[in-house]
XYZ file of C-alpha atoms in Angstrom:
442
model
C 0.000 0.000 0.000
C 2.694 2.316 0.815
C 4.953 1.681 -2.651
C 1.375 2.485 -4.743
C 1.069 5.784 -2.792
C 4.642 6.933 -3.199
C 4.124 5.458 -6.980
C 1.306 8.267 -7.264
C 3.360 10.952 -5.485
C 6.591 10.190 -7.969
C 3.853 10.414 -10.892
C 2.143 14.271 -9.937
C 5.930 15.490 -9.356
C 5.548 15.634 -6.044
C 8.277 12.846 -5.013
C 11.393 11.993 -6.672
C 14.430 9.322 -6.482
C 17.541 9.848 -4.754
C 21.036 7.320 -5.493
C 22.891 8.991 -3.642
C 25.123 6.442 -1.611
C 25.386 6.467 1.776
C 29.061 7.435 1.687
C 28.464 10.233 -0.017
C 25.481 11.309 2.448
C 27.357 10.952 5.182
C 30.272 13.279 3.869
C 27.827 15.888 2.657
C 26.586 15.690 6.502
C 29.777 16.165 7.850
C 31.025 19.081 5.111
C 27.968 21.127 6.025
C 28.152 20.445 9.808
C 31.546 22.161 10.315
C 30.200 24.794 8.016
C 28.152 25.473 10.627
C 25.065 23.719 8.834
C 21.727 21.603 9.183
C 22.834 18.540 7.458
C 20.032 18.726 5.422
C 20.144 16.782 1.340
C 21.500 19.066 -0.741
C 18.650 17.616 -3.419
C 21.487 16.477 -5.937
C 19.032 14.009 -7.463
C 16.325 16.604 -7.875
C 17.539 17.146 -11.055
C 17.365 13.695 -12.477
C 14.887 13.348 -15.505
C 11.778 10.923 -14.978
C 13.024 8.714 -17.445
C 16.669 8.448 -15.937
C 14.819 7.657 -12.686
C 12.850 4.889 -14.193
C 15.646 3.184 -15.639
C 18.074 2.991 -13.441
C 15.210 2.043 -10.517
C 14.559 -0.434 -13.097
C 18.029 -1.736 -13.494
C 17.964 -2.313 -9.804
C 19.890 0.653 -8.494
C 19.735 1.184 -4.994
C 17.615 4.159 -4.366
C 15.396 5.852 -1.752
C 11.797 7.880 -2.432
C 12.008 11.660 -1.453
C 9.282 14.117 -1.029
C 9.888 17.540 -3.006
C 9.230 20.373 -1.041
C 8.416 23.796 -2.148
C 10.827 26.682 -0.884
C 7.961 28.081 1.571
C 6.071 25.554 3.988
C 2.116 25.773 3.668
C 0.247 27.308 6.137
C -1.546 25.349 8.688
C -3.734 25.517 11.560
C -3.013 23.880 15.006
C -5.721 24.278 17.897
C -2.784 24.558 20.590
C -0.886 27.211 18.348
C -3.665 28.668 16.081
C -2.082 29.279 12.365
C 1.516 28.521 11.830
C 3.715 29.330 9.086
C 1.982 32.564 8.421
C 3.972 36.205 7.561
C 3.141 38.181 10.788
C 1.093 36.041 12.745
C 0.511 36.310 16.429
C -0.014 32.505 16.858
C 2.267 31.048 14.702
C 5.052 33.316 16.373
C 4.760 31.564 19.479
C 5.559 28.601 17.922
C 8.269 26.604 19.846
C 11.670 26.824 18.421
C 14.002 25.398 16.813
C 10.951 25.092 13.634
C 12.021 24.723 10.465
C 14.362 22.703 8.975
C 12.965 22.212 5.684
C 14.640 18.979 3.995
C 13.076 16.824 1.421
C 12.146 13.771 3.794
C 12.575 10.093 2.662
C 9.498 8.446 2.483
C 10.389 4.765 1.218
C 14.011 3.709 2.391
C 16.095 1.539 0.421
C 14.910 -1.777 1.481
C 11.438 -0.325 0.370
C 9.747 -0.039 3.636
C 8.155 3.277 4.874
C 9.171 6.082 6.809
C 6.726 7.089 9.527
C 6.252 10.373 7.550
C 4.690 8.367 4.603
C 2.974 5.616 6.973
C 1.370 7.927 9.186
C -0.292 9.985 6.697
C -1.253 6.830 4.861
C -2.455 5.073 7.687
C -4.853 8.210 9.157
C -6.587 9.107 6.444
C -7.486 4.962 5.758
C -8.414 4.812 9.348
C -10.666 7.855 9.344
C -8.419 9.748 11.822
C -9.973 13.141 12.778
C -7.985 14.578 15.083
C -4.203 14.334 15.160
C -3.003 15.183 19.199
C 1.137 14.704 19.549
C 4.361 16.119 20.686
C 5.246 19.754 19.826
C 8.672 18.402 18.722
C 6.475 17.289 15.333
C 5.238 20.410 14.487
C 8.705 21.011 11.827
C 7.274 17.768 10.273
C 3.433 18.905 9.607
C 4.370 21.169 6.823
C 5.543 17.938 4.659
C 2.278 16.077 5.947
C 0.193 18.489 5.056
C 2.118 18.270 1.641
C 1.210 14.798 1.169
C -2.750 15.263 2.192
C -2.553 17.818 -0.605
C -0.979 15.862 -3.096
C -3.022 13.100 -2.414
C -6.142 15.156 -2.426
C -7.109 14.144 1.514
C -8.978 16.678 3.603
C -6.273 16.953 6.545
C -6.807 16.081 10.500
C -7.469 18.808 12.724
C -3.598 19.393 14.214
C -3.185 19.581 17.658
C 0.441 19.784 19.167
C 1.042 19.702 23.209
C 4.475 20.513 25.040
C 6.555 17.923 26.226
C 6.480 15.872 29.703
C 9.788 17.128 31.276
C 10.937 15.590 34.764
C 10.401 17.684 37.404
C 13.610 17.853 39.092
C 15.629 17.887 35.799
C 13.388 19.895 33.673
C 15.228 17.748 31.285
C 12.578 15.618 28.521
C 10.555 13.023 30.254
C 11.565 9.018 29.268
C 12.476 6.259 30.381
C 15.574 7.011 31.622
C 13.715 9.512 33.357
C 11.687 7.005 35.537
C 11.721 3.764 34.416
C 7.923 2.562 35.242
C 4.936 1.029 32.826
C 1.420 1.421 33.699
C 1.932 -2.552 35.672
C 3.983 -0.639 38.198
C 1.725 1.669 39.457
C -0.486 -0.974 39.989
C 1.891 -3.092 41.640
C 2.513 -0.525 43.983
C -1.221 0.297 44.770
C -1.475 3.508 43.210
C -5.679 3.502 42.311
C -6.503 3.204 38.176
C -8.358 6.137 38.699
C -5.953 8.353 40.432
C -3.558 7.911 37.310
C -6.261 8.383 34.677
C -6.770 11.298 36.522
C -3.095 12.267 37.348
C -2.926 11.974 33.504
C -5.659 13.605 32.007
C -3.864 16.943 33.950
C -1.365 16.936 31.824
C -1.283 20.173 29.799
C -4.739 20.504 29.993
C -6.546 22.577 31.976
C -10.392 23.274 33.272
C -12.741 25.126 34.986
C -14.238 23.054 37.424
C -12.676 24.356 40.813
C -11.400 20.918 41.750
C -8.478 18.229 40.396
C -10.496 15.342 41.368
C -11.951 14.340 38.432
C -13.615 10.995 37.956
C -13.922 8.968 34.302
C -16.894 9.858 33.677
C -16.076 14.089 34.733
C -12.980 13.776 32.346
C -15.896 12.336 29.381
C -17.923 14.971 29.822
C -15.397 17.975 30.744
C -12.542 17.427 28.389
C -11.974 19.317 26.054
C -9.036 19.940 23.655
C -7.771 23.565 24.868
C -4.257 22.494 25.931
C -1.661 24.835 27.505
C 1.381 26.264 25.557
C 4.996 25.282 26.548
C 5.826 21.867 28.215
C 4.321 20.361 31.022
C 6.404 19.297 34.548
C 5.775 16.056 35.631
C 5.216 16.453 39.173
C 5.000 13.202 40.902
C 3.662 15.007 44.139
C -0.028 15.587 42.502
C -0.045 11.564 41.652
C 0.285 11.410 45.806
C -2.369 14.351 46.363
C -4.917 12.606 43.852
C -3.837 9.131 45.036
C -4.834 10.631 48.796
C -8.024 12.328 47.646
C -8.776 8.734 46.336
C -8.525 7.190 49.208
C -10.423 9.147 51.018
C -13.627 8.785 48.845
C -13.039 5.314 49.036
C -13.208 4.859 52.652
C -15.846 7.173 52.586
C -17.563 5.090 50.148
C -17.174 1.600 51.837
C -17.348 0.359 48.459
C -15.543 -2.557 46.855
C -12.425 -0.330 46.113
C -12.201 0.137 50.241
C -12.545 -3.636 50.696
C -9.603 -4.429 48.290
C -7.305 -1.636 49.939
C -8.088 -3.490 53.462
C -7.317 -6.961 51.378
C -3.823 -5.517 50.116
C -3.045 -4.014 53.372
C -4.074 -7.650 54.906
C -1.979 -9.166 52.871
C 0.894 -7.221 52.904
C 0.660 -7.217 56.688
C 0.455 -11.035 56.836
C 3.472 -11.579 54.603
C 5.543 -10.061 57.236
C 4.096 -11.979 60.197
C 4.480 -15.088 58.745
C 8.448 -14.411 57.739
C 8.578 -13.105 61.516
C 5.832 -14.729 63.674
C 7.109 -13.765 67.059
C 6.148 -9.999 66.335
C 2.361 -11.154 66.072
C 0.471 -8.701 68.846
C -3.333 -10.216 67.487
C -5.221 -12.400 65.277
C -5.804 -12.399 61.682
C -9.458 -10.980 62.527
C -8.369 -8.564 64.356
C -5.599 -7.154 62.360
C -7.951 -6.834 59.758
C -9.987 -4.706 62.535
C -7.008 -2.590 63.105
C -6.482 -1.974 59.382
C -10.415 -0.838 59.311
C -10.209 1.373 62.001
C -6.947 3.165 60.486
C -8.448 3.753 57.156
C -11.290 5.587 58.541
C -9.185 7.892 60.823
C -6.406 8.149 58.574
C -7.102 7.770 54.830
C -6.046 11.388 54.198
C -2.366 9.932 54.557
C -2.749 6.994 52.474
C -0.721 6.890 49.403
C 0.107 3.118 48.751
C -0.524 -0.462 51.132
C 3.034 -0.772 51.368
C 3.712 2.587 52.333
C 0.426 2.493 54.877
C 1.965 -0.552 56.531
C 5.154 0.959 56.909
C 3.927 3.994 58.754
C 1.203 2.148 60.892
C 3.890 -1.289 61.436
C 3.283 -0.429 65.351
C -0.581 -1.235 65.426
C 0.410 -4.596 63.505
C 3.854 -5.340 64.693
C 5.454 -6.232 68.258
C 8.025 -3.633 68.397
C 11.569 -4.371 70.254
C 11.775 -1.655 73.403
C 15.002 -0.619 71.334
C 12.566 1.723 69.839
C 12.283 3.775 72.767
C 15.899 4.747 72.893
C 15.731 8.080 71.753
C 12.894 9.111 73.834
C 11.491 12.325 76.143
C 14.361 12.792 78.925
C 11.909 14.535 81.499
C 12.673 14.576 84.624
C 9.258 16.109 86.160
C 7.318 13.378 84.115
C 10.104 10.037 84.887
C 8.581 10.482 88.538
C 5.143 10.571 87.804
C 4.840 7.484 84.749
C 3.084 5.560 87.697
C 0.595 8.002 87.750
C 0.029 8.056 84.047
C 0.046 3.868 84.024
C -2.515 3.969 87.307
C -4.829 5.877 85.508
C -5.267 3.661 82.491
C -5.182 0.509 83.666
C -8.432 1.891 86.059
C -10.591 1.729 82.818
C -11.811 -1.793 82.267
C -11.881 -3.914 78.929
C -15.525 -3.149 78.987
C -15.281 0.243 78.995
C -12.035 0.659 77.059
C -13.286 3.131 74.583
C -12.586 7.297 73.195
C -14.238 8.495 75.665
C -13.276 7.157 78.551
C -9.420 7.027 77.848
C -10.420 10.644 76.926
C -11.499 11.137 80.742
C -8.729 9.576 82.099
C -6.657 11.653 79.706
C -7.659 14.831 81.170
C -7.732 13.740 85.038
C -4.146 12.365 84.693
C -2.965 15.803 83.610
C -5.271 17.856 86.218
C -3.554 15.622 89.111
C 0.130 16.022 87.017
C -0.529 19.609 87.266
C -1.701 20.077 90.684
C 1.106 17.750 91.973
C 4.122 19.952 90.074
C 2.294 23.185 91.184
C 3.032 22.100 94.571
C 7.063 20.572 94.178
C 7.667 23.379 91.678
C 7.620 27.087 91.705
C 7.982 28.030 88.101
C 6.466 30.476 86.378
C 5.024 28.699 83.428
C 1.384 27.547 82.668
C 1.444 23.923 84.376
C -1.996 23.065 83.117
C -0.634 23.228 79.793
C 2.883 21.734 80.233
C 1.867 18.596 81.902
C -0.488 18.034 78.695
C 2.007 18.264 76.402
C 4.616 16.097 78.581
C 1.980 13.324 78.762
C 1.218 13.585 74.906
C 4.977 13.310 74.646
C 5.716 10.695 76.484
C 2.513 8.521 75.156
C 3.583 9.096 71.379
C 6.516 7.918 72.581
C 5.135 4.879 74.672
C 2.627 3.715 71.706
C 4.137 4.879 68.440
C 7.469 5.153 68.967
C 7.271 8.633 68.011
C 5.607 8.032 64.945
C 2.708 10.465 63.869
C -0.795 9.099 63.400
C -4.606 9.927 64.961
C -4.794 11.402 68.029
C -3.835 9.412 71.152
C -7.452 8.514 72.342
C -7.877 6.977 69.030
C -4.373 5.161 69.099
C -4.944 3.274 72.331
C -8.616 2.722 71.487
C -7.158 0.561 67.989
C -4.048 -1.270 69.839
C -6.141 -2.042 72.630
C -6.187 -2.187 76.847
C -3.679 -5.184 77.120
C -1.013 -3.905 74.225
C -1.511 0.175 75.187
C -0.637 -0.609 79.158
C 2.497 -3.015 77.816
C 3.879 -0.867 75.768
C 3.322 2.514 78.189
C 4.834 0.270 81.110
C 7.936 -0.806 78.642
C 8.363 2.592 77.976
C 8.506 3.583 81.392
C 10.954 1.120 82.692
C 13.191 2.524 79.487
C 12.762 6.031 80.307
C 13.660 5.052 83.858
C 16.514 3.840 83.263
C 17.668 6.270 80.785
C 17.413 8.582 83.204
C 19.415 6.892 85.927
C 22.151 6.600 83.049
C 22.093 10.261 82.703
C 22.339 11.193 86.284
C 25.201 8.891 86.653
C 27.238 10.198 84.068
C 26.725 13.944 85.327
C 27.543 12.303 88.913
């Protein structure tokens, strides 16, 4: 199909055979190159009568099929760019540079197989294509298509050329190289189908809609072809915000896409017990209870299951006291972790909910207070410092430090029996760090 359409091009006058060898090619390249040159064809076999052409083609001389192009490009219109290639237009001058070098193109190599500029205009117009949406690095090229549609006689796609993807800490042209994933990749890691249609569908384009959350069926019936000019920075941080935005609806939701993040958290979760079984803390039930109850308070922080394990391994993990050994050296508060453990361990299982840990919150820091208001005579606000020294020391106790809901809600998920182990591991560790500091001063 391709050889009978550059048959009809070399028969209107609009395509012609070059012989030249390769050698030769490749020193004309190099001549013009340290002239300071494109190294455009000088168009030696322009000049070569039709029935020289057909002869030696027909002898079997090596040749390739070149498309002759006038001295000034044709004018064309581009959605993105409005008309290009016009004498004093406003559009066209904004036209990304470098644009043009004007060479006559091959179109059928040597071993008689198509170049894309030949097979692409071939293959669109045959398929029906109406719209043609690429790269702005092809705009020098749409000149010679637009060539071809009119030699042909083809009405001509609507052109529409978008900037490049560039990385966003290199500015540099996004590839491979770049960041070396497929679309199986993001799904591997858990990122949600929708978040990347979405994450996509940003690119370059913009809209009026107040909001970058855009579902399948929004993009459908919002999208539109009004793309930005210049190149677009791939920012990987707006995959995260839409990947969190996801998750939240989700979990809002309770839909099917909630139960298969709690199955990928499950089973992510489960891997790890079963390659280290002595850091089980619960059951299989009620991990996947734990994993629930996270989601709900937390889902604004979810990016990926791995990731969500990782920074909630202490409500599914035994943790080694080694974690506390960067921890709160107070002195006022090493004295009173008694106090703090006494209050706690008052609530029953029964009643071991928000509220009352809530309660016993706020009466453990009244008594705190109270209790350093008479050893201490400082002028601060006590009310308000033994707060934040319990908080401390009970981010410390549960978490390790780590952030996550608030307390109330973190004891409430690990439960009575784990909460009061860990706070009275911590305490023994703080204890003794303590001692270990006043020796060495001593």
């Amino acid at each position: 199909m391709y050889q009978s359409h550059a048959e009809k091009l070399l028969r209107s006058g609009h395509a012609y055979r070059c012989f030249c060898s390769t050698e030769r090619l490749n020193s004309l390249a190099k001549e013009r190159n340290g002239l300071g040159l494109p190294s455009d064809y000088d168009r030696t076999c322009i000049s070569i009568s039709v029935g020289e052409s057909e002869e030696r083609a027909s002898k079997g001389e090596q040749h390739v099929v070149r498309l002759k192009l006038p001295e000034v490009p044709p004018v064309y219109t581009d959605l993105v760019y409005g008309v290009v290639g016009q004498r004093g237009s406003k559009e066209g001058a904004q036209v990304p540079r470098p644009q043009l070098s004007f060479e006559h193109p091959v179109l059928i190599k040597s071993d008689g197989h198509p170049t894309y500029h030949l097979a692409n205009v071939v293959d669109d117009h045959y398929m029906g294509i109406t719209h043609v949406i690429r790269a702005v690095e092809w705009m020098p090229s749409t000149p010679k298509h637009m060539i071809m549609y009119n030699a042909f006689g083809w009405a001509p796609p609507t052109f529409v050329h978008v900037g490049l993807l560039q990385d966003d800490a290199s500015r540099q042209k996004f590839s491979k190289r770049n960041l070396a994933l497929d679309v199986r990749s993001f799904w591997q890691d858990g990122i949600f189908p929708e978040a990347l249609v979405n994450y996509v569908a940003l690119f370059g384009w913009s809209h009026r809609l107040g909001d970058d959350l855009l579902s399948l069926q929004d993009l459908v019936q919002n999208f539109d072809l009004k793309f930005t000019k210049g190149n677009t920075i791939v920012a990987p941080h707006k995959l995260i915000y839409l990947q969190k935005r996801y998750a939240e609806k989700y979990v809002e939701e309770g839909g099917k896409e909630y139960l298969s993040m709690v199955d990928r958290i499950l089973a992510i979760t489960e891997q790890h017990l079963q390659a280290h079984p002595e850091s089980r803390i619960c059951s299989t039930i009620e991990l996947k209870s734990r994993i629930t109850a996270l989601l709900n308070v937390d889902a604004n922080n979810y990016t990926t299951p791995p990731k969500f394990v990782e920074r909630n391994c202490h409500y599914f993990f035994l943790e080694p006291r080694e974690i506390y050994r960067r921890g709160p050296c107070d002195g006022m508060l090493t004295e009173n972790t008694g106090t703090i453990i006494d209050h706690f361990r008052k609530i029953t299982p029964e009643r071991w909910d928000e509220q009352s840990l809530r309660d016993a919150f706020e009466k453990m820091a009244s008594t705190l207070s109270t209790k350093w208001g008479q050893e201490f005579n400082q002028d601060i606000d006590l009310a308000k410092a033994s707060r934040a020294s319990v908080q401390r020391f009970l981010r410390w106790a549960l978490t390790g430090g780590r952030p996550g809901p608030n307390l109330t809600l973190t004891m409430g998920i690990l439960g009575r029996d784990v909460s009061l182990r860990r706070i009275e591991d911590a305490a023994t560790v703080l204890e003794k760090m303590m001692f270990e500091a006043n020796d060495n001063v001593a």
